[in-house]
Coordinates of C-alpha atoms in Angstrom, one line a residue:
X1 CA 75.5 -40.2 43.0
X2 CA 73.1 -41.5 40.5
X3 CA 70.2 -39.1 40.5
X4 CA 66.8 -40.8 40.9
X5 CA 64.5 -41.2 37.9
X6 CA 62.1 -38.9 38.7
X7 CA 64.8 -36.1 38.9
X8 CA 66.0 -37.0 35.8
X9 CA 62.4 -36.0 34.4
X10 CA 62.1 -33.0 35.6
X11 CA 65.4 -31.8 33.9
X12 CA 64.1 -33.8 30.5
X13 CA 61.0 -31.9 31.1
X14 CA 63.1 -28.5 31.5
X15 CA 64.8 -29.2 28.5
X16 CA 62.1 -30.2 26.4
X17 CA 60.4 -27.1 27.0
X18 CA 63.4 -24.8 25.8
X19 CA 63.2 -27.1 22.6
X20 CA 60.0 -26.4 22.2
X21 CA 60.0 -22.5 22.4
X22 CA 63.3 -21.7 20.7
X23 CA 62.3 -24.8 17.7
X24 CA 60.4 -22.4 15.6
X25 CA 62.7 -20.0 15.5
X26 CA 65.7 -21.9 15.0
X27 CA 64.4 -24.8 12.1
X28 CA 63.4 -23.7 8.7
X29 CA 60.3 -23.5 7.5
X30 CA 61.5 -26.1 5.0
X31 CA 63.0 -28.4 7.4
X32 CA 59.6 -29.0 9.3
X33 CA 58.9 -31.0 6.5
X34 CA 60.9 -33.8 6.7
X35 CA 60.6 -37.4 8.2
X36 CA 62.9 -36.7 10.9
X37 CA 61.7 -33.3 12.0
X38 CA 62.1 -31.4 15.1
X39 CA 58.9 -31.9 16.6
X40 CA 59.5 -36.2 15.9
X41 CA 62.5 -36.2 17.8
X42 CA 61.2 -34.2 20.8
X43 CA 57.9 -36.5 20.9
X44 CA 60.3 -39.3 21.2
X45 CA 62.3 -37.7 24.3
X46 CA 58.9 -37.2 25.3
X47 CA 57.3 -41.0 25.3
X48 CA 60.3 -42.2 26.4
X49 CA 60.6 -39.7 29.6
X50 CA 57.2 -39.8 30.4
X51 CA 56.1 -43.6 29.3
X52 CA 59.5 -45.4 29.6
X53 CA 59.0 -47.9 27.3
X54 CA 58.7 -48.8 23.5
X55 CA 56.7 -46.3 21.4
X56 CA 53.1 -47.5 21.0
X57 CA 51.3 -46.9 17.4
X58 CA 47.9 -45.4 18.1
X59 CA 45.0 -47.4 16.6
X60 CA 44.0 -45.4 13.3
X61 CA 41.0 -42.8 13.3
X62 CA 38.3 -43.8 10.5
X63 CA 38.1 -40.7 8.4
X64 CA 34.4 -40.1 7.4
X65 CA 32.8 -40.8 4.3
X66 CA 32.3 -38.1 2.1
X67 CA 29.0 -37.5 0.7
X68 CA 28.1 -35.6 -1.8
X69 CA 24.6 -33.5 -1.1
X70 CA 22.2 -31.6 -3.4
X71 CA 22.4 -27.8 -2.6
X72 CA 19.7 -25.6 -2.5
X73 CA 20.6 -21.7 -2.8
X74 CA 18.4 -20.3 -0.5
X75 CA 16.0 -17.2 -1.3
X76 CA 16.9 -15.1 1.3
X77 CA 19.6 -15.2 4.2
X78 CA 20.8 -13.2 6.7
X79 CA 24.6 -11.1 7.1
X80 CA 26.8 -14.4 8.3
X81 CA 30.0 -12.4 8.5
X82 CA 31.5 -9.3 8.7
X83 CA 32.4 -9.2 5.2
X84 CA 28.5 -9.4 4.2
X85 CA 27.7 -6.9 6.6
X86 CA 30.1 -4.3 4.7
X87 CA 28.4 -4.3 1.6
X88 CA 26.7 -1.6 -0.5
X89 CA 23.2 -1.1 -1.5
X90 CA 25.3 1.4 -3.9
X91 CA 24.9 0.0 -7.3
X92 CA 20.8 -0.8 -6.4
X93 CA 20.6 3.2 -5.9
X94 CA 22.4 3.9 -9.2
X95 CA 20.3 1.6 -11.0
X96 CA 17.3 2.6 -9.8
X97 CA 17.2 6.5 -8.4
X98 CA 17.2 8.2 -11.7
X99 CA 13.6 7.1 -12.2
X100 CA 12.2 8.4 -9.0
X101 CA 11.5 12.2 -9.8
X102 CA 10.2 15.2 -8.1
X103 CA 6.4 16.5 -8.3
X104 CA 5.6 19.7 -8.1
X105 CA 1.8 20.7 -8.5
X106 CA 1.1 24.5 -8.1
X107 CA -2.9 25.8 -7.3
X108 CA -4.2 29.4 -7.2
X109 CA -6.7 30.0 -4.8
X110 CA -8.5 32.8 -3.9
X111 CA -8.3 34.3 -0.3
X112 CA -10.7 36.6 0.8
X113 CA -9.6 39.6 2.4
X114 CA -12.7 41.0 3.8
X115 CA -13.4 39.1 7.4
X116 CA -17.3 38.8 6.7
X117 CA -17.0 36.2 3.6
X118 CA -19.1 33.5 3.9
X119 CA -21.6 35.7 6.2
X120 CA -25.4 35.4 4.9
X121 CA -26.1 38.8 6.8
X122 CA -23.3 40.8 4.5
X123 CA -23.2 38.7 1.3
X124 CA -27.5 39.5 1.6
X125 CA -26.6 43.7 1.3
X126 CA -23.3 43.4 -0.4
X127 CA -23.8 40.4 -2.7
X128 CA -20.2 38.6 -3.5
X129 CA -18.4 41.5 -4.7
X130 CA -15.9 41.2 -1.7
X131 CA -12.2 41.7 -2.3
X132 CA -10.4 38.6 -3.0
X133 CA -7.0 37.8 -3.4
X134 CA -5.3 35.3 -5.9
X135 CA -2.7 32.7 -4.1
X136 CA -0.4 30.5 -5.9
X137 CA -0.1 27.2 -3.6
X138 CA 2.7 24.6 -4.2
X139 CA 3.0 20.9 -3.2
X140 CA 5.7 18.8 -3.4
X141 CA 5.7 15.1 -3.8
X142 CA 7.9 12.2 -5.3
X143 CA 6.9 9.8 -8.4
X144 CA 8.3 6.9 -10.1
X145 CA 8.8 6.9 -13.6
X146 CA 7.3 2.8 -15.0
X147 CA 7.3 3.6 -18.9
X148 CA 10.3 4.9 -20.8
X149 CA 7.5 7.4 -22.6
X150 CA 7.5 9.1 -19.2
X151 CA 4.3 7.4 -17.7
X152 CA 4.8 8.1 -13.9
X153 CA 2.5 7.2 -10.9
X154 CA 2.2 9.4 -7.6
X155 CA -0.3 9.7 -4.9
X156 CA -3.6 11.5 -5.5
X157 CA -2.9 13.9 -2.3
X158 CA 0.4 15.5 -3.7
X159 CA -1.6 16.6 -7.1
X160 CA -5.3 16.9 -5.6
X161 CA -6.3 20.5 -7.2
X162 CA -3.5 21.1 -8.9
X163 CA -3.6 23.8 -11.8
X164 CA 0.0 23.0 -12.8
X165 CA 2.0 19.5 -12.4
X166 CA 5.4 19.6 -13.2
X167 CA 8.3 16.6 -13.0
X168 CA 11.9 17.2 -12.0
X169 CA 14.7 14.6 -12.4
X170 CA 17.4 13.4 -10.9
X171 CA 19.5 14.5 -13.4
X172 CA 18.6 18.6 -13.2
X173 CA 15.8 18.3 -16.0
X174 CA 12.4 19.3 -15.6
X175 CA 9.0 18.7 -17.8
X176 CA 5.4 19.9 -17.4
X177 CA 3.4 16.9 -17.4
X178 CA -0.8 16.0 -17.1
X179 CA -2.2 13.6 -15.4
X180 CA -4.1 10.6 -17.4
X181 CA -5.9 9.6 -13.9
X182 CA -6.6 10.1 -10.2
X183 CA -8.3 7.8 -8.1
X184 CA -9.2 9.2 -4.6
X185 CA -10.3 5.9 -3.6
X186 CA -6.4 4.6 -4.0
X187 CA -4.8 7.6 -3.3
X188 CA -3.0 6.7 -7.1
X189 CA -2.2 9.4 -9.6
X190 CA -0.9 8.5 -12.9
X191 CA 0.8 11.3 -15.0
X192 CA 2.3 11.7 -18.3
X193 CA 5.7 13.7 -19.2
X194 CA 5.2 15.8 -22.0
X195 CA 8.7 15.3 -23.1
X196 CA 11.0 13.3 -25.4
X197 CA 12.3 10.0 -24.0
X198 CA 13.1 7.7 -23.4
X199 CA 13.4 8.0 -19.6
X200 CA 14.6 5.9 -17.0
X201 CA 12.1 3.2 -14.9
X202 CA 11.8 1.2 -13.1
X203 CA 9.7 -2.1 -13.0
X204 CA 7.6 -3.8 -11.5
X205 CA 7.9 -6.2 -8.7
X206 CA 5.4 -8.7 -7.4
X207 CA 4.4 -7.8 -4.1
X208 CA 2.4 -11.2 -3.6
X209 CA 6.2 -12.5 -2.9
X210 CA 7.2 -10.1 -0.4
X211 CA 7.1 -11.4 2.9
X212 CA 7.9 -9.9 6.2
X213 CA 11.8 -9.3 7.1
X214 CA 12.4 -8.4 3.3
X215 CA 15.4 -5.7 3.1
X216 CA 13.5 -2.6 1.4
X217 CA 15.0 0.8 0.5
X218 CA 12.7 4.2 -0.1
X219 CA 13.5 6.4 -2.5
X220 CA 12.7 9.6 -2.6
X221 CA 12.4 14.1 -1.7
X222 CA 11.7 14.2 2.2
X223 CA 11.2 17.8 3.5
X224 CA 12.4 18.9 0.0
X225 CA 16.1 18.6 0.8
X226 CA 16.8 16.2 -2.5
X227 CA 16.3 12.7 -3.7
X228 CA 17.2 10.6 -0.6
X229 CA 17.2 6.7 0.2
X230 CA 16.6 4.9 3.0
X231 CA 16.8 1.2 4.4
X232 CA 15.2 -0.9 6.5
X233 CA 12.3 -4.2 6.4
X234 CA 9.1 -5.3 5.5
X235 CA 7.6 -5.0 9.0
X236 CA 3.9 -5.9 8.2
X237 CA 1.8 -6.8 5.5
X238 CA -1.6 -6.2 4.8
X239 CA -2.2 -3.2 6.8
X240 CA -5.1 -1.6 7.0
X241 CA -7.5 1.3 8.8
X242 CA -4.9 3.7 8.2
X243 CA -7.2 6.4 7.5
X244 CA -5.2 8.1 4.6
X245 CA -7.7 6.7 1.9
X246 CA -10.5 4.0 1.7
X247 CA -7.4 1.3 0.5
X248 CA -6.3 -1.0 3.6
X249 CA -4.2 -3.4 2.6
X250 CA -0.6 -1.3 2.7
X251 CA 2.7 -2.7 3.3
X252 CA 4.2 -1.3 6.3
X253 CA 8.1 -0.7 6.6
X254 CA 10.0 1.1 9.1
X255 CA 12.5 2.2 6.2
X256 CA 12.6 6.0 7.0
X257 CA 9.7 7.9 5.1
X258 CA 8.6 11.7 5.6
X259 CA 6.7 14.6 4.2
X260 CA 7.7 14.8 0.8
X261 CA 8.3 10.7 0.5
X262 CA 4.9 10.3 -0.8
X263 CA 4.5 9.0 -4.3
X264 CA 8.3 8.1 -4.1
X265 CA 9.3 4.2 -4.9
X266 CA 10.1 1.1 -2.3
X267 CA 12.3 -1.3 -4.0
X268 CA 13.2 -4.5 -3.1
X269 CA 16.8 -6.0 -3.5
X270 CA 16.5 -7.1 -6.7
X271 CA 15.9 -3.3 -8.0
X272 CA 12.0 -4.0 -8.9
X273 CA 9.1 -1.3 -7.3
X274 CA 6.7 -3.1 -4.5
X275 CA 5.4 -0.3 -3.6
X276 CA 4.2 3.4 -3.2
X277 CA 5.0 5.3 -0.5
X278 CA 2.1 7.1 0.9
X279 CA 2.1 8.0 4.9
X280 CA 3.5 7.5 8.1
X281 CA 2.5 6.9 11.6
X282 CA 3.7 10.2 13.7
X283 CA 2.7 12.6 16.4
X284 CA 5.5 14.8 15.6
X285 CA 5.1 15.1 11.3
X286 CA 8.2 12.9 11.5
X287 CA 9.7 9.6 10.7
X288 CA 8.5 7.2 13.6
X289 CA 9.9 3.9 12.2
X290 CA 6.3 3.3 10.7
X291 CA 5.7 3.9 7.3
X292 CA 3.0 2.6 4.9
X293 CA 3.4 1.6 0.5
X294 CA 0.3 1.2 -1.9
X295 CA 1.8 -2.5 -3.2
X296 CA 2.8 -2.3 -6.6
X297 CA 0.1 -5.0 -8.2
X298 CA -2.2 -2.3 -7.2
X299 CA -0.3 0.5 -9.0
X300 CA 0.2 -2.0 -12.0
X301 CA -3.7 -2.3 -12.3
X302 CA -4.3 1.2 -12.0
X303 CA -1.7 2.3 -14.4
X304 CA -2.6 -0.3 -17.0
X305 CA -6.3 1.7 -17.1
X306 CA -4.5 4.8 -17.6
X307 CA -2.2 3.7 -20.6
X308 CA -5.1 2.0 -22.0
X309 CA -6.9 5.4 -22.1
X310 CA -9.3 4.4 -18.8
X311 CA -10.0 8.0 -16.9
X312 CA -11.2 5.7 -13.8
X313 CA -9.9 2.8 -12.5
X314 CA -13.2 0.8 -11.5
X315 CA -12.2 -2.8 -9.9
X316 CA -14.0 -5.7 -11.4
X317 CA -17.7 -6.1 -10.0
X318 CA -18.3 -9.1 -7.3
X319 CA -21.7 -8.1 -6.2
X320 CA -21.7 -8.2 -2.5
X321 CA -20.7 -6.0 0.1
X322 CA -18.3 -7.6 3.0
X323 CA -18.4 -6.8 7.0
X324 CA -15.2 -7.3 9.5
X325 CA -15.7 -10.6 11.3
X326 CA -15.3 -9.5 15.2
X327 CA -14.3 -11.8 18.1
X328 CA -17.8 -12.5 19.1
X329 CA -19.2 -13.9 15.5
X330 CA -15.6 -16.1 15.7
X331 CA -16.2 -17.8 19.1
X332 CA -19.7 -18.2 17.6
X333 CA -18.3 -20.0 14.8
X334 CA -16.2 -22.1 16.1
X335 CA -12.9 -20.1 14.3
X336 CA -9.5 -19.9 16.2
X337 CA -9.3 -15.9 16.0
X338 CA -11.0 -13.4 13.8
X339 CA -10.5 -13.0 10.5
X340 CA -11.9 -13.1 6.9
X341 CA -14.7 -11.2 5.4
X342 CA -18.3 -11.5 6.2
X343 CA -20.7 -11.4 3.7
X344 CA -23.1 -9.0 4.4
X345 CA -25.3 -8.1 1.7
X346 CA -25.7 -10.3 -1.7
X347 CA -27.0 -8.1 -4.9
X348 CA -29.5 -10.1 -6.6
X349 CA -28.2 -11.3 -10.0
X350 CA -24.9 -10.5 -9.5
X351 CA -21.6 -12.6 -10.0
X352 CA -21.7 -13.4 -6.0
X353 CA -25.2 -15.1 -5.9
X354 CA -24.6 -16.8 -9.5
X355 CA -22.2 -18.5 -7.5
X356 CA -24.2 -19.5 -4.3
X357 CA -22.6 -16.5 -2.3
X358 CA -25.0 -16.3 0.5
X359 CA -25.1 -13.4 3.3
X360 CA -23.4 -14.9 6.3
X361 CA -21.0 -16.6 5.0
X362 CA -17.2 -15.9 5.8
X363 CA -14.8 -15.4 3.0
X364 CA -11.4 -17.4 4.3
X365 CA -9.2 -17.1 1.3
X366 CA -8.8 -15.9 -2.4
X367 CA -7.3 -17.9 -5.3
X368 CA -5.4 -19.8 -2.2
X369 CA -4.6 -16.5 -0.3
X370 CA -5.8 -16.2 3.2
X371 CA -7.9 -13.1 3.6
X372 CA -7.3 -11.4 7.4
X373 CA -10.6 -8.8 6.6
X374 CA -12.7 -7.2 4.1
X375 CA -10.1 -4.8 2.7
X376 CA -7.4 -7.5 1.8
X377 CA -10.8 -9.2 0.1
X378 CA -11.2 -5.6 -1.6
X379 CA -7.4 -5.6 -2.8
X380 CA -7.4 -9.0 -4.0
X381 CA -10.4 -8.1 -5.8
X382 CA -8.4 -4.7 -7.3
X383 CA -5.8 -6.6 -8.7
X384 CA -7.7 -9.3 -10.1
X385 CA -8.4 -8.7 -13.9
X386 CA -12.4 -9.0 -15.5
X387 CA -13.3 -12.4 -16.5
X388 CA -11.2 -14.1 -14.3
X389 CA -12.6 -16.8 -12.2
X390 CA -11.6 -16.9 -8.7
X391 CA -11.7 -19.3 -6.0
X392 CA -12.6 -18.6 -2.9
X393 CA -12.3 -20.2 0.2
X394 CA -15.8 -19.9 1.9
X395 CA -17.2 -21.1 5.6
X396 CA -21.0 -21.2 5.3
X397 CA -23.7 -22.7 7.6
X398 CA -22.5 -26.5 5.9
X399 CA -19.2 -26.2 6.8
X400 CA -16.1 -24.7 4.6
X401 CA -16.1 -24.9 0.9
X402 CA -15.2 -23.6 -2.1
X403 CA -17.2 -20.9 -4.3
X404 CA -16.1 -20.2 -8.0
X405 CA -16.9 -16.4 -8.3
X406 CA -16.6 -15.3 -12.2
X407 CA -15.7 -11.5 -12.2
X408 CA -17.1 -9.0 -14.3
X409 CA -16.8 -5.4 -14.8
X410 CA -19.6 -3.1 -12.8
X411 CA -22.7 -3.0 -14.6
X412 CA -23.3 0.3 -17.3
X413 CA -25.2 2.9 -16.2
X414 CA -28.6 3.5 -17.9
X415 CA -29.2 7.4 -19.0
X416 CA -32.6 7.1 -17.8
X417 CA -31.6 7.0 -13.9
X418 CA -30.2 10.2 -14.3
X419 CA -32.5 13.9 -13.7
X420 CA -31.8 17.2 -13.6
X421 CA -34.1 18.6 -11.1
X422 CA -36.3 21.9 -11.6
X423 CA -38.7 23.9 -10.0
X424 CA -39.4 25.8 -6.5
X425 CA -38.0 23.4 -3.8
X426 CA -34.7 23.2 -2.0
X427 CA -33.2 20.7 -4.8
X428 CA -33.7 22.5 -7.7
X429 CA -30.8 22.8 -9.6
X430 CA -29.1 19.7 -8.4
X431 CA -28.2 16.5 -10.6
X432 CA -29.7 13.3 -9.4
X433 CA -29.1 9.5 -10.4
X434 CA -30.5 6.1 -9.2
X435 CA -27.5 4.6 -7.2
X436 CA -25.7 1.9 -9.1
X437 CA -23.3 -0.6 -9.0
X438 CA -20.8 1.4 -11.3
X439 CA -21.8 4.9 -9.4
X440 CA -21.2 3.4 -6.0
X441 CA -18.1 2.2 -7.3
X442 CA -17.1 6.1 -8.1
X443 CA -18.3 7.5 -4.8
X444 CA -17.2 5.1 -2.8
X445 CA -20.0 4.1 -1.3
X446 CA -21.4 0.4 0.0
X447 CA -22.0 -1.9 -2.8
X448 CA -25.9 -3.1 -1.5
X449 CA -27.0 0.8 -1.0
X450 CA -30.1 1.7 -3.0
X451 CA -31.2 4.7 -3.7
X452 CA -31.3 8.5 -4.5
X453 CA -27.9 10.3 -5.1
X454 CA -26.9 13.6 -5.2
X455 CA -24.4 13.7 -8.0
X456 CA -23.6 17.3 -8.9
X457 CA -24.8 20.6 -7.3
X458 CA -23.8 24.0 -8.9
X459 CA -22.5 26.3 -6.5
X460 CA -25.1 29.2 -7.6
X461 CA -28.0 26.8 -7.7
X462 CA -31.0 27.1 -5.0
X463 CA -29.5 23.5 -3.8
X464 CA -26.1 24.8 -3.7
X465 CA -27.2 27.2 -1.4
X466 CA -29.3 25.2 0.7
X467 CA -25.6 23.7 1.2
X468 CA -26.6 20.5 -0.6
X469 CA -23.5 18.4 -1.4
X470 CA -22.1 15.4 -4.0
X471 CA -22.7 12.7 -2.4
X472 CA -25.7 13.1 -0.3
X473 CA -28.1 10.3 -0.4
X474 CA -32.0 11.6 -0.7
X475 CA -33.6 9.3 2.3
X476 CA -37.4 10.4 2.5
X477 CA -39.1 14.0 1.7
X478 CA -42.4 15.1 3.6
X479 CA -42.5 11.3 4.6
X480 CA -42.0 9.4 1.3
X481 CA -39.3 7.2 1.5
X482 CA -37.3 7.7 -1.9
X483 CA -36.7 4.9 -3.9
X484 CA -35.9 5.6 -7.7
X485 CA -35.6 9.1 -9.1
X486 CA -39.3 8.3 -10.8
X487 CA -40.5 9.2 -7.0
X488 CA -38.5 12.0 -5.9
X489 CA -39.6 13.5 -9.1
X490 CA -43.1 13.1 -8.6
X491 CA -42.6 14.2 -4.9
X492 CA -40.9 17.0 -5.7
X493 CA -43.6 18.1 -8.8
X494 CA -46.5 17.9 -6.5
X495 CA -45.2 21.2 -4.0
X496 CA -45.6 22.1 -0.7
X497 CA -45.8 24.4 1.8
X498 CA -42.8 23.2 3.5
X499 CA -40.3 20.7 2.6
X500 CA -39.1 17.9 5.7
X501 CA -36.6 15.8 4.6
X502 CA -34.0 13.3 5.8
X503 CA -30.4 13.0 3.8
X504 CA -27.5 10.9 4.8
X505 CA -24.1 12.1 4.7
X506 CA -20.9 10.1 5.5
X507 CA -23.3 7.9 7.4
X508 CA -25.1 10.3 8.9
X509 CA -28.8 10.9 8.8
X510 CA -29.1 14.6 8.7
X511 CA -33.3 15.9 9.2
X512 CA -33.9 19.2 8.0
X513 CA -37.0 21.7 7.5
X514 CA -37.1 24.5 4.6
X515 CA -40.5 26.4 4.4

């Protein structure tokens, strides 16, 4: 018996499935290329089982056009495979580690050991002759060296009262060095190795082309256990109310930073310093993910001062003093959210009001950077140099617009605003000035403040022991308000009976009565 055709298929079908699983093993690798392979002759058992007729040629697939297109290498990208997520930040650390160092800055201080120091009643019958003891205090901080003569920068808090600064490297040596400037303000030291170069640096990057998401790495001592690195982002810019110095514009990373990290370097991935590393966000004195860097334009300012022989790094003079713009005064406006600075005080004749700077007008951007708040103003204004003309972006009562603002350095102080004061009331002893643009500038106070100043008080001096203080702004003495050091003097030359007088401290009026 004949079998039927569609028995016959199922034992072609059987068949052609042995061919197909033993072909491999049994042809060549060399054999599958030719015309009459294999896999031809099973596809033609195949059409003929399945289709039963003559072998149909399959209309042709148009291949596509190939173009070619312009590409662009992008700045940044992210790990697309495994093999980009196995490679080393390695040779950026050796390039770049031997110029972070170690700070050490050693203080004596003297410790009483009598429990009554500081007691009126005592130091009245016994005077100050009160054993003391003398304690050597050590601090220990990172740097980075940015000049191959050995020119490092550090934050102001790991040398603050330092007798001794010395500077370890990364390769076991270790220099005394002295420090060319401080700047509280910043929280910036610059120091100088006193030692023959050159040294390793490391150079400087420009933070106005970091952006959030940037790869970082910190370098530096954390904890004192040796130089250490760490990785992670760029996880805010412009930072600010920190509270670890009057600068607030810091970029924030979550690259691991600790005690001991301060003054060590954040590099980018090209090798090049963005930053300082100064604090962290914690509860615990730990690493919380939240760390903040002084950006290095900042640092580049400041140590340019320094090399140039500059003891004080004093930001070019805008004449104006600048206010946070809250929610309420932005729904009033008509702004989307709240943000920029608000002009809050214009100094008469000053680069501001040469420029038709008025008070009440909200500064948007600088030199085509948006400004989020009067701190970002303040660093824009830090890194720009004197003589510069810069444009800022300004909405005033006619709408927006744009102000050019020519910047200058802070006025000089004259010698004549300056007094020593003498004679038998509660000041005497103490140095006064007439407040300034330039000596605001150095105590950090407001820009528009007028007035009196307390500027030096010698510890054994009848104001020293009234507990009189730098810093202190004379308000008003047996009801004269005090204007100009010409008053306070003739106030002050006239006597009384009894001295009433208001100071302000920190922001503080403080009323006080000495007969």
């Amino acid at each position: 018996m004949i079998p039927d055709r569609s028995r016959l298929r199922a034992v072609l079908l059987a068949l052609l499935a042995v061919c197909v699983l033993t072909a491999p093993f049994l042809v060549p690798a060399k054999a599958q290329t030719t015309d009459d392979s294999v896999s031809d002759t099973i596809g033609k058992i195949f059409r003929d089982v399945l289709g039963g007729g003559a072998e149909e040629t399959a209309p042709a697939v148009p291949t596509p056009e190939l173009r070619p297109t312009q590409s662009v290498e992008p700045r940044r990208e992210v790990p697309r495979s495994r093999a980009d997520m196995m490679q080393s930040f390695s040779p950026l650390v050796k390039a770049t580690a031997p110029a972070v160092v170690n700070v050490y800055a050693d203080r004596l201080v003297q410790r009483s050991l009598s429990p009554f120091a500081g007691d009126p009643f005592f130091e009245q019958f016994f005077g100050q002759r009160m054993p003391n003891r003398t304690e050597k205090q050590s601090a220990l901080g990172s740097g980075v060296i940015i000049q191959s003569n050995g020119i490092v920068v550090t934050n102001n808090h790991v040398i603050e009262g330092a007798d001794d600064v010395r500077v370890a490297l990364a390769d076991g040596r270790e220099f005394q060095s002295r420090i060319l400037l401080k700047d509280e303000r910043f929280d910036l030291a610059i120091l100088q190795i006193e030692g023959e170069g050159p040294f390793p640096i490391i150079e400087f990057g420009d933070t106005d082309n970091t952006e959030v998401g940037d790869i970082v790495l910190a370098i530096g001592n954390p904890f004192g256990v040796g130089q250490t690195v760490t990785s992670g982002i760029v996880s805010a810019l412009a930072r600010n109310s920190v509270g670890v110095s009057d600068f607030g514009s810091f970029i924030q990373t979550d690259a691991a930073i600790n005690p001991g990290n301060s003054g060590g370097a954040l590099i980018d991935m090209s090798g090049r310093l963005i930053g300082i590393n100064s604090s962290i966000f914690s509860r615990s004195g730990g690493s919380n993910g939240i760390g903040f860097a002084i950006p290095a334009n900042l640092v580049r300012a400041v140590a340019e001062t320094a090399e140039s022989g500059g003891e004080v790094f004093e930001p070019p003079y805008i004449g104006a003093a600048f206010d946070p713009v809250t929610a309420d005064i932005a729904e009033a406006l008509g702004l989307s959210r709240a943000a920029g600075a608000l002009v809050a005080n214009v100094t008469e004749d000053g680069p501001a009001a040469k420029a038709g700077l008025r008070t009440g007008d909200i500064v948007l951007g600088f030199n085509g950077r948006p400004i989020e708040h009067p701190d970002a103003l303040g660093y824009r204004l830090a890194t720009t140099a004197v003589g510069t003309k810069a444009q800022l972006d300004v909405l005033g009562r006619g709408g927006r617009k744009t102000v050019e603002v020519t910047l200058q350095a802070p006025p000089e102080d004259d010698p004549r605003d300056r007094r020593n004061l003498k004679g038998e009331n509660p000041f005497s002893g103490a140095s006064v000035s007439n407040i300034t643009p330039r000596l605001a500038n150095k105590l950090r106070l407001p820009q528009s403040l007028r007035g009196v100043i307390v500027t030096e008080v010698p510890a054994r001096s009848l104001a020293g022991r009234y507990g009189f203080r730098p810093g202190d702004l004379i308000a008003v003495i047996n009801g004269v308000e005090i204007a100009n050091v010409d008053i306070l003097e003739q106030v002050l030359s006239e006597g009384a009976s009894f001295w009433r007088f208001e100071i302000v401290r920190g922001g503080q009026r403080i009323r006080q009565i000495i007969r």
